[in-house]
Amino acid sequence: MAQVLDRPVRVKTPVSPTERTARRRTLLEWIAVHSLGVAAALFFVLPFVFVFLTSLMSDSQALSRDLIPHTWEWSNYRKVFDTPGFLTWWKNTLIYAGLGTVLTVASSIPVAYALAKFRFRGRNLALMLVISMMMLPPQVVIIPMYLFWAKQLDLSGTLWPLIIPMAFGDAFSIFLLRQFLMTIPNEYLDAAKVDGCSELRTLLRVVLPMARPGIAAVGLFQFFYAWNDYFGPQIYASENPGAWTLSYGLESFKGAHHTDWNLTMAATVLVMAPVILVFFFAQKAFVEGVTLTGVKG
Protein backbone atom coordinates (compact mmCIF):
# COMPACT_ATOMS: atom_id res chain seq x y z
CA MET A 1 0.00 0.00 0.00
CA ALA A 2 2.90 2.29 0.81
CA GLN A 3 4.47 1.63 -2.60
CA VAL A 4 1.26 2.67 -4.30
CA LEU A 5 1.12 5.88 -2.33
CA ASP A 6 4.78 6.66 -3.12
CA ARG A 7 4.23 6.72 -6.88
CA PRO A 8 4.50 10.20 -8.37
CA VAL A 9 1.21 11.65 -9.42
CA ARG A 10 1.15 13.04 -12.95
CA VAL A 11 -0.46 16.40 -13.03
CA LYS A 12 -1.89 17.44 -16.40
CA THR A 13 -0.69 20.84 -17.46
CA PRO A 14 -3.69 22.95 -18.32
CA VAL A 15 -3.83 23.97 -21.94
CA SER A 16 -4.27 27.64 -22.47
CA PRO A 17 -6.99 28.90 -24.83
CA THR A 18 -4.28 30.22 -27.17
CA GLU A 19 -2.61 26.80 -27.49
CA ARG A 20 -5.97 25.10 -27.96
CA THR A 21 -6.81 27.52 -30.74
CA ALA A 22 -3.42 26.97 -32.40
CA ARG A 23 -3.83 23.17 -32.31
CA ARG A 24 -7.33 23.42 -33.73
CA ARG A 25 -6.07 25.70 -36.51
CA THR A 26 -3.23 23.29 -37.33
CA LEU A 27 -5.68 20.39 -37.50
CA LEU A 28 -8.03 22.32 -39.76
CA GLU A 29 -5.15 23.32 -42.07
CA TRP A 30 -4.01 19.68 -42.27
CA ILE A 31 -7.55 18.56 -43.16
CA ALA A 32 -7.94 21.33 -45.75
CA VAL A 33 -4.61 20.65 -47.45
CA HIS A 34 -5.14 16.88 -47.62
CA SER A 35 -8.72 17.33 -48.80
CA LEU A 36 -7.52 19.52 -51.66
CA GLY A 37 -4.83 16.94 -52.46
CA VAL A 38 -7.36 14.10 -52.54
CA ALA A 39 -9.74 16.18 -54.70
CA ALA A 40 -6.94 17.05 -57.14
CA ALA A 41 -5.86 13.40 -57.32
CA LEU A 42 -9.42 12.30 -58.05
CA PHE A 43 -9.75 15.01 -60.69
CA PHE A 44 -6.82 13.51 -62.63
CA VAL A 45 -7.40 9.83 -61.88
CA LEU A 46 -11.16 9.49 -62.42
CA PRO A 47 -11.03 10.06 -66.22
CA PHE A 48 -8.53 7.20 -66.55
CA VAL A 49 -10.73 5.00 -64.36
CA PHE A 50 -13.76 5.86 -66.50
CA VAL A 51 -11.92 5.02 -69.73
CA PHE A 52 -10.63 1.73 -68.30
CA LEU A 53 -14.02 0.61 -66.97
CA THR A 54 -15.76 1.57 -70.22
CA SER A 55 -13.21 -0.46 -72.18
CA LEU A 56 -14.36 -3.57 -70.30
CA MET A 57 -18.09 -3.07 -70.91
CA SER A 58 -20.29 -4.59 -73.55
CA ASP A 59 -21.40 -2.46 -76.48
CA SER A 60 -24.91 -2.05 -75.05
CA GLN A 61 -23.65 -0.89 -71.65
CA ALA A 62 -20.94 1.54 -72.82
CA LEU A 63 -21.69 5.22 -72.03
CA SER A 64 -24.79 4.26 -70.04
CA ARG A 65 -25.55 5.25 -66.45
CA ASP A 66 -23.87 2.11 -65.16
CA LEU A 67 -20.29 2.81 -64.14
CA ILE A 68 -19.28 -0.77 -63.29
CA PRO A 69 -19.30 -3.40 -66.08
CA HIS A 70 -21.97 -6.07 -65.71
CA THR A 71 -19.61 -8.52 -67.39
CA TRP A 72 -15.88 -7.87 -67.71
CA GLU A 73 -15.28 -8.04 -71.47
CA TRP A 74 -11.51 -8.57 -71.63
CA SER A 75 -11.98 -9.76 -75.19
CA ASN A 76 -12.39 -6.10 -76.24
CA TYR A 77 -8.61 -5.74 -76.18
CA ARG A 78 -8.19 -8.77 -78.42
CA LYS A 79 -10.70 -7.28 -80.85
CA VAL A 80 -8.68 -4.05 -80.93
CA PHE A 81 -5.48 -5.92 -81.74
CA ASP A 82 -7.35 -7.79 -84.47
CA THR A 83 -8.33 -4.49 -86.09
CA PRO A 84 -6.59 -4.24 -89.50
CA GLY A 85 -3.60 -1.94 -89.28
CA PHE A 86 -3.46 -1.56 -85.49
CA LEU A 87 -0.13 -3.38 -85.11
CA THR A 88 1.26 -1.35 -88.01
CA TRP A 89 0.28 1.84 -86.19
CA TRP A 90 2.14 0.54 -83.14
CA LYS A 91 5.28 -0.13 -85.17
CA ASN A 92 5.17 3.27 -86.86
CA THR A 93 4.67 5.06 -83.55
CA LEU A 94 7.60 3.23 -81.93
CA ILE A 95 9.85 4.12 -84.86
CA TYR A 96 8.72 7.75 -84.87
CA ALA A 97 8.97 8.23 -81.10
CA GLY A 98 12.07 6.12 -80.51
CA LEU A 99 14.20 7.24 -83.45
CA GLY A 100 13.01 10.83 -83.11
CA THR A 101 13.97 10.92 -79.44
CA VAL A 102 17.45 9.53 -80.09
CA LEU A 103 18.10 12.00 -82.93
CA THR A 104 16.79 14.97 -80.95
CA VAL A 105 18.89 14.23 -77.87
CA ALA A 106 22.04 13.45 -79.87
CA SER A 107 21.79 16.63 -81.94
CA SER A 108 20.73 18.96 -79.11
CA ILE A 109 23.47 18.07 -76.61
CA PRO A 110 26.44 19.61 -78.53
CA VAL A 111 24.52 22.84 -79.22
CA ALA A 112 23.39 23.14 -75.60
CA TYR A 113 26.95 22.45 -74.40
CA ALA A 114 28.35 25.18 -76.63
CA LEU A 115 25.74 27.71 -75.48
CA ALA A 116 26.31 26.83 -71.82
CA LYS A 117 30.10 26.52 -71.55
CA PHE A 118 31.74 28.26 -74.53
CA ARG A 119 32.47 31.97 -74.72
CA PHE A 120 32.22 33.24 -78.26
CA ARG A 121 30.97 36.30 -80.10
CA GLY A 122 27.26 36.07 -80.86
CA ARG A 123 26.45 33.52 -78.15
CA ASN A 124 23.63 35.62 -76.70
CA LEU A 125 22.25 36.20 -80.19
CA ALA A 126 22.28 32.46 -80.87
CA LEU A 127 20.44 31.87 -77.58
CA MET A 128 17.85 34.47 -78.51
CA LEU A 129 17.32 32.74 -81.86
CA VAL A 130 16.75 29.42 -80.05
CA ILE A 131 14.20 31.05 -77.76
CA SER A 132 12.53 32.71 -80.76
CA MET A 133 12.16 29.32 -82.44
CA MET A 134 10.40 28.05 -79.31
CA MET A 135 7.83 30.82 -79.70
CA LEU A 136 7.18 30.07 -83.38
CA PRO A 137 4.09 27.87 -83.86
CA PRO A 138 4.66 24.95 -86.27
CA GLN A 139 1.49 25.88 -88.15
CA VAL A 140 3.22 29.04 -89.39
CA VAL A 141 5.80 27.17 -91.46
CA ILE A 142 3.81 24.04 -92.29
CA ILE A 143 2.96 25.10 -95.87
CA PRO A 144 6.54 25.80 -97.08
CA MET A 145 7.79 22.74 -95.18
CA TYR A 146 5.14 20.53 -96.77
CA LEU A 147 5.96 21.84 -100.23
CA PHE A 148 9.64 21.14 -99.62
CA TRP A 149 9.22 17.57 -98.33
CA ALA A 150 6.33 16.58 -100.59
CA LYS A 151 7.14 18.34 -103.85
CA GLN A 152 10.93 18.62 -103.80
CA LEU A 153 11.88 15.39 -102.01
CA ASP A 154 8.71 13.36 -102.73
CA LEU A 155 8.45 12.07 -99.15
CA SER A 156 4.73 12.59 -98.63
CA GLY A 157 2.92 9.55 -97.30
CA THR A 158 5.82 8.72 -94.96
CA LEU A 159 7.01 9.75 -91.50
CA TRP A 160 10.46 10.82 -92.70
CA PRO A 161 9.51 14.53 -92.98
CA LEU A 162 8.86 14.36 -89.22
CA ILE A 163 11.90 12.26 -88.25
CA ILE A 164 14.69 13.81 -90.37
CA PRO A 165 14.37 17.39 -88.94
CA MET A 166 14.92 15.95 -85.45
CA ALA A 167 18.51 15.17 -86.45
CA PHE A 168 19.17 18.94 -86.53
CA GLY A 169 18.16 19.71 -82.96
CA ASP A 170 15.06 21.01 -81.26
CA ALA A 171 14.78 24.51 -79.78
CA PHE A 172 13.03 23.45 -76.59
CA SER A 173 15.43 20.56 -76.00
CA ILE A 174 18.46 22.80 -76.59
CA PHE A 175 17.18 25.42 -74.17
CA LEU A 176 16.30 22.87 -71.48
CA LEU A 177 19.68 21.13 -71.77
CA ARG A 178 21.51 24.44 -71.79
CA GLN A 179 19.81 25.45 -68.53
CA PHE A 180 20.80 22.13 -66.95
CA LEU A 181 24.41 22.27 -68.15
CA MET A 182 24.72 25.73 -66.59
CA THR A 183 24.40 24.03 -63.18
CA ILE A 184 27.56 21.92 -63.74
CA PRO A 185 30.55 23.71 -62.15
CA ASN A 186 33.26 24.79 -64.59
CA GLU A 187 35.91 23.41 -62.23
CA TYR A 188 35.12 19.87 -63.40
CA LEU A 189 35.66 20.86 -67.01
CA ASP A 190 38.87 22.72 -66.20
CA ALA A 191 40.22 19.68 -64.33
CA ALA A 192 39.47 17.43 -67.29
CA LYS A 193 41.25 19.81 -69.68
CA VAL A 194 44.27 19.96 -67.38
CA ASP A 195 44.43 16.16 -67.59
CA GLY A 196 44.63 16.45 -71.36
CA CYS A 197 40.99 15.88 -72.38
CA SER A 198 39.76 17.52 -75.55
CA GLU A 199 36.42 19.29 -75.69
CA LEU A 200 34.75 16.22 -77.19
CA ARG A 201 36.22 13.89 -74.59
CA THR A 202 35.28 16.29 -71.81
CA LEU A 203 31.72 16.30 -73.11
CA LEU A 204 31.55 12.50 -73.34
CA ARG A 205 33.44 11.56 -70.16
CA VAL A 206 32.57 14.40 -67.76
CA VAL A 207 29.52 16.36 -68.86
CA LEU A 208 27.22 13.59 -70.09
CA PRO A 209 27.42 11.44 -66.91
CA MET A 210 26.64 14.50 -64.79
CA ALA A 211 23.83 15.59 -67.12
CA ARG A 212 21.87 12.33 -67.08
CA PRO A 213 18.81 13.81 -65.30
CA GLY A 214 18.59 16.64 -67.81
CA ILE A 215 19.05 14.29 -70.75
CA ALA A 216 16.37 12.00 -69.34
CA ALA A 217 13.95 14.92 -68.99
CA VAL A 218 14.58 16.05 -72.58
CA GLY A 219 14.23 12.49 -73.87
CA LEU A 220 10.93 11.98 -72.08
CA PHE A 221 9.55 15.30 -73.31
CA GLN A 222 10.45 14.40 -76.89
CA PHE A 223 9.15 10.84 -76.57
CA PHE A 224 5.80 12.02 -75.20
CA TYR A 225 5.52 14.65 -77.92
CA ALA A 226 6.20 12.18 -80.73
CA TRP A 227 3.99 9.47 -79.24
CA ASN A 228 1.02 11.81 -78.97
CA ASP A 229 1.67 13.82 -82.14
CA TYR A 230 -1.46 14.04 -84.28
CA PHE A 231 -0.83 17.14 -86.35
CA GLY A 232 2.35 15.93 -88.07
CA PRO A 233 1.10 12.49 -89.17
CA GLN A 234 -2.14 14.07 -90.34
CA ILE A 235 -0.23 16.43 -92.64
CA TYR A 236 2.38 14.05 -94.07
CA ALA A 237 1.03 10.49 -93.67
CA SER A 238 -2.75 10.80 -94.01
CA GLU A 239 -2.75 9.58 -97.61
CA ASN A 240 -0.93 6.34 -96.72
CA PRO A 241 -2.61 4.13 -94.04
CA GLY A 242 0.58 2.09 -93.83
CA ALA A 243 2.39 5.09 -92.33
CA TRP A 244 -0.25 6.07 -89.77
CA THR A 245 0.66 6.36 -86.10
CA LEU A 246 -1.49 5.41 -83.11
CA SER A 247 -2.72 8.95 -82.50
CA TYR A 248 -3.95 9.36 -86.08
CA GLY A 249 -5.08 5.76 -86.46
CA LEU A 250 -7.13 6.04 -83.27
CA GLU A 251 -9.15 8.83 -84.84
CA SER A 252 -9.98 6.65 -87.84
CA PHE A 253 -10.71 3.78 -85.45
CA LYS A 254 -13.33 5.91 -83.76
CA GLY A 255 -14.81 6.67 -87.14
CA ALA A 256 -14.93 3.01 -88.10
CA HIS A 257 -16.50 2.05 -84.75
CA HIS A 258 -18.47 5.14 -83.91
CA THR A 259 -21.03 3.14 -81.93
CA ASP A 260 -18.57 0.70 -80.32
CA TRP A 261 -17.36 2.98 -77.57
CA ASN A 262 -16.10 0.05 -75.55
CA LEU A 263 -13.64 -0.82 -78.33
CA THR A 264 -12.67 2.82 -78.74
CA MET A 265 -11.90 3.09 -75.03
CA ALA A 266 -9.93 -0.17 -75.16
CA ALA A 267 -7.82 1.24 -77.99
CA THR A 268 -7.34 4.44 -75.98
CA VAL A 269 -6.06 2.46 -72.99
CA LEU A 270 -3.56 0.64 -75.22
CA VAL A 271 -2.33 3.97 -76.59
CA MET A 272 -1.92 5.52 -73.14
CA ALA A 273 -0.38 2.51 -71.39
CA PRO A 274 3.20 2.80 -72.80
CA VAL A 275 3.44 6.50 -71.95
CA ILE A 276 2.22 5.91 -68.39
CA LEU A 277 4.67 3.04 -67.89
CA VAL A 278 7.61 5.04 -69.25
CA PHE A 279 6.83 7.97 -66.98
CA PHE A 280 6.28 5.67 -63.98
CA PHE A 281 9.73 4.12 -64.26
CA ALA A 282 11.53 7.34 -65.21
CA GLN A 283 9.70 9.90 -63.08
CA LYS A 284 12.59 10.34 -60.60
CA ALA A 285 15.07 11.34 -63.31
CA PHE A 286 12.37 13.37 -65.07
CA VAL A 287 11.46 15.43 -61.99
CA GLU A 288 15.11 15.91 -61.02
CA GLY A 289 16.04 17.04 -64.51
CA VAL A 290 13.16 19.53 -64.79
CA THR A 291 13.81 20.88 -61.27
CA LEU A 292 17.52 21.55 -61.78
CA THR A 293 17.13 23.31 -65.12
CA GLY A 294 16.07 26.54 -63.41
CA VAL A 295 18.92 26.80 -60.89
CA LYS A 296 21.08 29.05 -63.08
CA GLY A 297 20.15 31.52 -65.77
GROMACS .gro file of C-alpha atoms in nm:
model
  297
    1MET     CA    1   0.000   0.000   0.000
    2ALA     CA    2   0.290   0.229   0.081
    3GLN     CA    3   0.447   0.163  -0.260
    4VAL     CA    4   0.126   0.267  -0.430
    5LEU     CA    5   0.112   0.588  -0.233
    6ASP     CA    6   0.478   0.666  -0.312
    7ARG     CA    7   0.423   0.672  -0.688
    8PRO     CA    8   0.450   1.020  -0.837
    9VAL     CA    9   0.121   1.165  -0.942
   10ARG     CA   10   0.115   1.304  -1.295
   11VAL     CA   11  -0.046   1.640  -1.303
   12LYS     CA   12  -0.189   1.744  -1.640
   13THR     CA   13  -0.069   2.084  -1.746
   14PRO     CA   14  -0.369   2.295  -1.832
   15VAL     CA   15  -0.383   2.397  -2.194
   16SER     CA   16  -0.427   2.764  -2.247
   17PRO     CA   17  -0.699   2.890  -2.483
   18THR     CA   18  -0.428   3.022  -2.717
   19GLU     CA   19  -0.261   2.680  -2.749
   20ARG     CA   20  -0.597   2.510  -2.796
   21THR     CA   21  -0.681   2.752  -3.074
   22ALA     CA   22  -0.342   2.697  -3.240
   23ARG     CA   23  -0.383   2.317  -3.231
   24ARG     CA   24  -0.733   2.342  -3.373
   25ARG     CA   25  -0.607   2.570  -3.651
   26THR     CA   26  -0.323   2.329  -3.733
   27LEU     CA   27  -0.568   2.039  -3.750
   28LEU     CA   28  -0.803   2.232  -3.976
   29GLU     CA   29  -0.515   2.332  -4.207
   30TRP     CA   30  -0.401   1.968  -4.227
   31ILE     CA   31  -0.755   1.856  -4.316
   32ALA     CA   32  -0.794   2.133  -4.575
   33VAL     CA   33  -0.461   2.065  -4.745
   34HIS     CA   34  -0.514   1.688  -4.762
   35SER     CA   35  -0.872   1.733  -4.880
   36LEU     CA   36  -0.752   1.952  -5.166
   37GLY     CA   37  -0.483   1.694  -5.246
   38VAL     CA   38  -0.736   1.410  -5.254
   39ALA     CA   39  -0.974   1.618  -5.470
   40ALA     CA   40  -0.694   1.705  -5.714
   41ALA     CA   41  -0.586   1.340  -5.732
   42LEU     CA   42  -0.942   1.230  -5.805
   43PHE     CA   43  -0.975   1.501  -6.069
   44PHE     CA   44  -0.682   1.351  -6.263
   45VAL     CA   45  -0.740   0.983  -6.188
   46LEU     CA   46  -1.116   0.949  -6.242
   47PRO     CA   47  -1.103   1.006  -6.622
   48PHE     CA   48  -0.853   0.720  -6.655
   49VAL     CA   49  -1.073   0.500  -6.436
   50PHE     CA   50  -1.376   0.586  -6.650
   51VAL     CA   51  -1.192   0.502  -6.973
   52PHE     CA   52  -1.063   0.173  -6.830
   53LEU     CA   53  -1.402   0.061  -6.697
   54THR     CA   54  -1.576   0.157  -7.022
   55SER     CA   55  -1.321  -0.046  -7.218
   56LEU     CA   56  -1.436  -0.357  -7.030
   57MET     CA   57  -1.809  -0.307  -7.091
   58SER     CA   58  -2.029  -0.459  -7.355
   59ASP     CA   59  -2.140  -0.246  -7.648
   60SER     CA   60  -2.491  -0.205  -7.505
   61GLN     CA   61  -2.365  -0.089  -7.165
   62ALA     CA   62  -2.094   0.154  -7.282
   63LEU     CA   63  -2.169   0.522  -7.203
   64SER     CA   64  -2.479   0.426  -7.004
   65ARG     CA   65  -2.555   0.525  -6.645
   66ASP     CA   66  -2.387   0.211  -6.516
   67LEU     CA   67  -2.029   0.281  -6.414
   68ILE     CA   68  -1.928  -0.077  -6.329
   69PRO     CA   69  -1.930  -0.340  -6.608
   70HIS     CA   70  -2.197  -0.607  -6.571
   71THR     CA   71  -1.961  -0.852  -6.739
   72TRP     CA   72  -1.588  -0.787  -6.771
   73GLU     CA   73  -1.528  -0.804  -7.147
   74TRP     CA   74  -1.151  -0.857  -7.163
   75SER     CA   75  -1.198  -0.976  -7.519
   76ASN     CA   76  -1.239  -0.610  -7.624
   77TYR     CA   77  -0.861  -0.574  -7.618
   78ARG     CA   78  -0.819  -0.877  -7.842
   79LYS     CA   79  -1.070  -0.728  -8.085
   80VAL     CA   80  -0.868  -0.405  -8.093
   81PHE     CA   81  -0.548  -0.592  -8.174
   82ASP     CA   82  -0.735  -0.779  -8.447
   83THR     CA   83  -0.833  -0.449  -8.609
   84PRO     CA   84  -0.659  -0.424  -8.950
   85GLY     CA   85  -0.360  -0.194  -8.928
   86PHE     CA   86  -0.346  -0.156  -8.549
   87LEU     CA   87  -0.013  -0.338  -8.511
   88THR     CA   88   0.126  -0.135  -8.801
   89TRP     CA   89   0.028   0.184  -8.619
   90TRP     CA   90   0.214   0.054  -8.314
   91LYS     CA   91   0.528  -0.013  -8.517
   92ASN     CA   92   0.517   0.327  -8.686
   93THR     CA   93   0.467   0.506  -8.355
   94LEU     CA   94   0.760   0.323  -8.193
   95ILE     CA   95   0.985   0.412  -8.486
   96TYR     CA   96   0.872   0.775  -8.487
   97ALA     CA   97   0.897   0.823  -8.110
   98GLY     CA   98   1.207   0.612  -8.051
   99LEU     CA   99   1.420   0.724  -8.345
  100GLY     CA  100   1.301   1.083  -8.311
  101THR     CA  101   1.397   1.092  -7.944
  102VAL     CA  102   1.745   0.953  -8.009
  103LEU     CA  103   1.810   1.200  -8.293
  104THR     CA  104   1.679   1.497  -8.095
  105VAL     CA  105   1.889   1.423  -7.787
  106ALA     CA  106   2.204   1.345  -7.987
  107SER     CA  107   2.179   1.663  -8.194
  108SER     CA  108   2.073   1.896  -7.911
  109ILE     CA  109   2.347   1.807  -7.661
  110PRO     CA  110   2.644   1.961  -7.853
  111VAL     CA  111   2.452   2.284  -7.922
  112ALA     CA  112   2.339   2.314  -7.560
  113TYR     CA  113   2.695   2.245  -7.440
  114ALA     CA  114   2.835   2.518  -7.663
  115LEU     CA  115   2.574   2.771  -7.548
  116ALA     CA  116   2.631   2.683  -7.182
  117LYS     CA  117   3.010   2.652  -7.155
  118PHE     CA  118   3.174   2.826  -7.453
  119ARG     CA  119   3.247   3.197  -7.472
  120PHE     CA  120   3.222   3.324  -7.826
  121ARG     CA  121   3.097   3.630  -8.010
  122GLY     CA  122   2.726   3.607  -8.086
  123ARG     CA  123   2.645   3.352  -7.815
  124ASN     CA  124   2.363   3.562  -7.670
  125LEU     CA  125   2.225   3.620  -8.019
  126ALA     CA  126   2.228   3.246  -8.087
  127LEU     CA  127   2.044   3.187  -7.758
  128MET     CA  128   1.785   3.447  -7.851
  129LEU     CA  129   1.732   3.274  -8.186
  130VAL     CA  130   1.675   2.942  -8.005
  131ILE     CA  131   1.420   3.105  -7.776
  132SER     CA  132   1.253   3.271  -8.076
  133MET     CA  133   1.216   2.932  -8.244
  134MET     CA  134   1.040   2.805  -7.931
  135MET     CA  135   0.783   3.082  -7.970
  136LEU     CA  136   0.718   3.007  -8.338
  137PRO     CA  137   0.409   2.787  -8.386
  138PRO     CA  138   0.466   2.495  -8.627
  139GLN     CA  139   0.149   2.588  -8.815
  140VAL     CA  140   0.322   2.904  -8.939
  141VAL     CA  141   0.580   2.717  -9.146
  142ILE     CA  142   0.381   2.404  -9.229
  143ILE     CA  143   0.296   2.510  -9.587
  144PRO     CA  144   0.654   2.580  -9.708
  145MET     CA  145   0.779   2.274  -9.518
  146TYR     CA  146   0.514   2.053  -9.677
  147LEU     CA  147   0.596   2.184 -10.023
  148PHE     CA  148   0.964   2.114  -9.962
  149TRP     CA  149   0.922   1.757  -9.833
  150ALA     CA  150   0.633   1.658 -10.059
  151LYS     CA  151   0.714   1.834 -10.385
  152GLN     CA  152   1.093   1.862 -10.380
  153LEU     CA  153   1.188   1.539 -10.201
  154ASP     CA  154   0.871   1.336 -10.273
  155LEU     CA  155   0.845   1.207  -9.915
  156SER     CA  156   0.473   1.259  -9.863
  157GLY     CA  157   0.292   0.955  -9.730
  158THR     CA  158   0.582   0.872  -9.496
  159LEU     CA  159   0.701   0.975  -9.150
  160TRP     CA  160   1.046   1.082  -9.270
  161PRO     CA  161   0.951   1.453  -9.298
  162LEU     CA  162   0.886   1.436  -8.922
  163ILE     CA  163   1.190   1.226  -8.825
  164ILE     CA  164   1.469   1.381  -9.037
  165PRO     CA  165   1.437   1.739  -8.894
  166MET     CA  166   1.492   1.595  -8.545
  167ALA     CA  167   1.851   1.517  -8.645
  168PHE     CA  168   1.917   1.894  -8.653
  169GLY     CA  169   1.816   1.971  -8.296
  170ASP     CA  170   1.506   2.101  -8.126
  171ALA     CA  171   1.478   2.451  -7.978
  172PHE     CA  172   1.303   2.345  -7.659
  173SER     CA  173   1.543   2.056  -7.600
  174ILE     CA  174   1.846   2.280  -7.659
  175PHE     CA  175   1.718   2.542  -7.417
  176LEU     CA  176   1.630   2.287  -7.148
  177LEU     CA  177   1.968   2.113  -7.177
  178ARG     CA  178   2.151   2.444  -7.179
  179GLN     CA  179   1.981   2.545  -6.853
  180PHE     CA  180   2.080   2.213  -6.695
  181LEU     CA  181   2.441   2.227  -6.815
  182MET     CA  182   2.472   2.573  -6.659
  183THR     CA  183   2.440   2.403  -6.318
  184ILE     CA  184   2.756   2.192  -6.374
  185PRO     CA  185   3.055   2.371  -6.215
  186ASN     CA  186   3.326   2.479  -6.459
  187GLU     CA  187   3.591   2.341  -6.223
  188TYR     CA  188   3.512   1.987  -6.340
  189LEU     CA  189   3.566   2.086  -6.701
  190ASP     CA  190   3.887   2.272  -6.620
  191ALA     CA  191   4.022   1.968  -6.433
  192ALA     CA  192   3.947   1.743  -6.729
  193LYS     CA  193   4.125   1.981  -6.968
  194VAL     CA  194   4.427   1.996  -6.738
  195ASP     CA  195   4.443   1.616  -6.759
  196GLY     CA  196   4.463   1.645  -7.136
  197CYS     CA  197   4.099   1.588  -7.238
  198SER     CA  198   3.976   1.752  -7.555
  199GLU     CA  199   3.642   1.929  -7.569
  200LEU     CA  200   3.475   1.622  -7.719
  201ARG     CA  201   3.622   1.389  -7.459
  202THR     CA  202   3.528   1.629  -7.181
  203LEU     CA  203   3.172   1.630  -7.311
  204LEU     CA  204   3.155   1.250  -7.334
  205ARG     CA  205   3.344   1.156  -7.016
  206VAL     CA  206   3.257   1.440  -6.776
  207VAL     CA  207   2.952   1.636  -6.886
  208LEU     CA  208   2.722   1.359  -7.009
  209PRO     CA  209   2.742   1.144  -6.691
  210MET     CA  210   2.664   1.450  -6.479
  211ALA     CA  211   2.383   1.559  -6.712
  212ARG     CA  212   2.187   1.233  -6.708
  213PRO     CA  213   1.881   1.381  -6.530
  214GLY     CA  214   1.859   1.664  -6.781
  215ILE     CA  215   1.905   1.429  -7.075
  216ALA     CA  216   1.637   1.200  -6.934
  217ALA     CA  217   1.395   1.492  -6.899
  218VAL     CA  218   1.458   1.605  -7.258
  219GLY     CA  219   1.423   1.249  -7.387
  220LEU     CA  220   1.093   1.198  -7.208
  221PHE     CA  221   0.955   1.530  -7.331
  222GLN     CA  222   1.045   1.440  -7.689
  223PHE     CA  223   0.915   1.084  -7.657
  224PHE     CA  224   0.580   1.202  -7.520
  225TYR     CA  225   0.552   1.465  -7.792
  226ALA     CA  226   0.620   1.218  -8.073
  227TRP     CA  227   0.399   0.947  -7.924
  228ASN     CA  228   0.102   1.181  -7.897
  229ASP     CA  229   0.167   1.382  -8.214
  230TYR     CA  230  -0.146   1.404  -8.428
  231PHE     CA  231  -0.083   1.714  -8.635
  232GLY     CA  232   0.235   1.593  -8.807
  233PRO     CA  233   0.110   1.249  -8.917
  234GLN     CA  234  -0.214   1.407  -9.034
  235ILE     CA  235  -0.023   1.643  -9.264
  236TYR     CA  236   0.238   1.405  -9.407
  237ALA     CA  237   0.103   1.049  -9.367
  238SER     CA  238  -0.275   1.080  -9.401
  239GLU     CA  239  -0.275   0.958  -9.761
  240ASN     CA  240  -0.093   0.634  -9.672
  241PRO     CA  241  -0.261   0.413  -9.404
  242GLY     CA  242   0.058   0.209  -9.383
  243ALA     CA  243   0.239   0.509  -9.233
  244TRP     CA  244  -0.025   0.607  -8.977
  245THR     CA  245   0.066   0.636  -8.610
  246LEU     CA  246  -0.149   0.541  -8.311
  247SER     CA  247  -0.272   0.895  -8.250
  248TYR     CA  248  -0.395   0.936  -8.608
  249GLY     CA  249  -0.508   0.576  -8.646
  250LEU     CA  250  -0.713   0.604  -8.327
  251GLU     CA  251  -0.915   0.883  -8.484
  252SER     CA  252  -0.998   0.665  -8.784
  253PHE     CA  253  -1.071   0.378  -8.545
  254LYS     CA  254  -1.333   0.591  -8.376
  255GLY     CA  255  -1.481   0.667  -8.714
  256ALA     CA  256  -1.493   0.301  -8.810
  257HIS     CA  257  -1.650   0.205  -8.475
  258HIS     CA  258  -1.847   0.514  -8.391
  259THR     CA  259  -2.103   0.314  -8.193
  260ASP     CA  260  -1.857   0.070  -8.032
  261TRP     CA  261  -1.736   0.298  -7.757
  262ASN     CA  262  -1.610   0.005  -7.555
  263LEU     CA  263  -1.364  -0.082  -7.833
  264THR     CA  264  -1.267   0.282  -7.874
  265MET     CA  265  -1.190   0.309  -7.503
  266ALA     CA  266  -0.993  -0.017  -7.516
  267ALA     CA  267  -0.782   0.124  -7.799
  268THR     CA  268  -0.734   0.444  -7.598
  269VAL     CA  269  -0.606   0.246  -7.299
  270LEU     CA  270  -0.356   0.064  -7.522
  271VAL     CA  271  -0.233   0.397  -7.659
  272MET     CA  272  -0.192   0.552  -7.314
  273ALA     CA  273  -0.038   0.251  -7.139
  274PRO     CA  274   0.320   0.280  -7.280
  275VAL     CA  275   0.344   0.650  -7.195
  276ILE     CA  276   0.222   0.591  -6.839
  277LEU     CA  277   0.467   0.304  -6.789
  278VAL     CA  278   0.761   0.504  -6.925
  279PHE     CA  279   0.683   0.797  -6.698
  280PHE     CA  280   0.628   0.567  -6.398
  281PHE     CA  281   0.973   0.412  -6.426
  282ALA     CA  282   1.153   0.734  -6.521
  283GLN     CA  283   0.970   0.990  -6.308
  284LYS     CA  284   1.259   1.034  -6.060
  285ALA     CA  285   1.507   1.134  -6.331
  286PHE     CA  286   1.237   1.337  -6.507
  287VAL     CA  287   1.146   1.543  -6.199
  288GLU     CA  288   1.511   1.591  -6.102
  289GLY     CA  289   1.604   1.704  -6.451
  290VAL     CA  290   1.316   1.953  -6.479
  291THR     CA  291   1.381   2.088  -6.127
  292LEU     CA  292   1.752   2.155  -6.178
  293THR     CA  293   1.713   2.331  -6.512
  294GLY     CA  294   1.607   2.654  -6.341
  295VAL     CA  295   1.892   2.680  -6.089
  296LYS     CA  296   2.108   2.905  -6.308
  297GLY     CA  297   2.015   3.152  -6.577
   0.00000   0.00000   0.00000
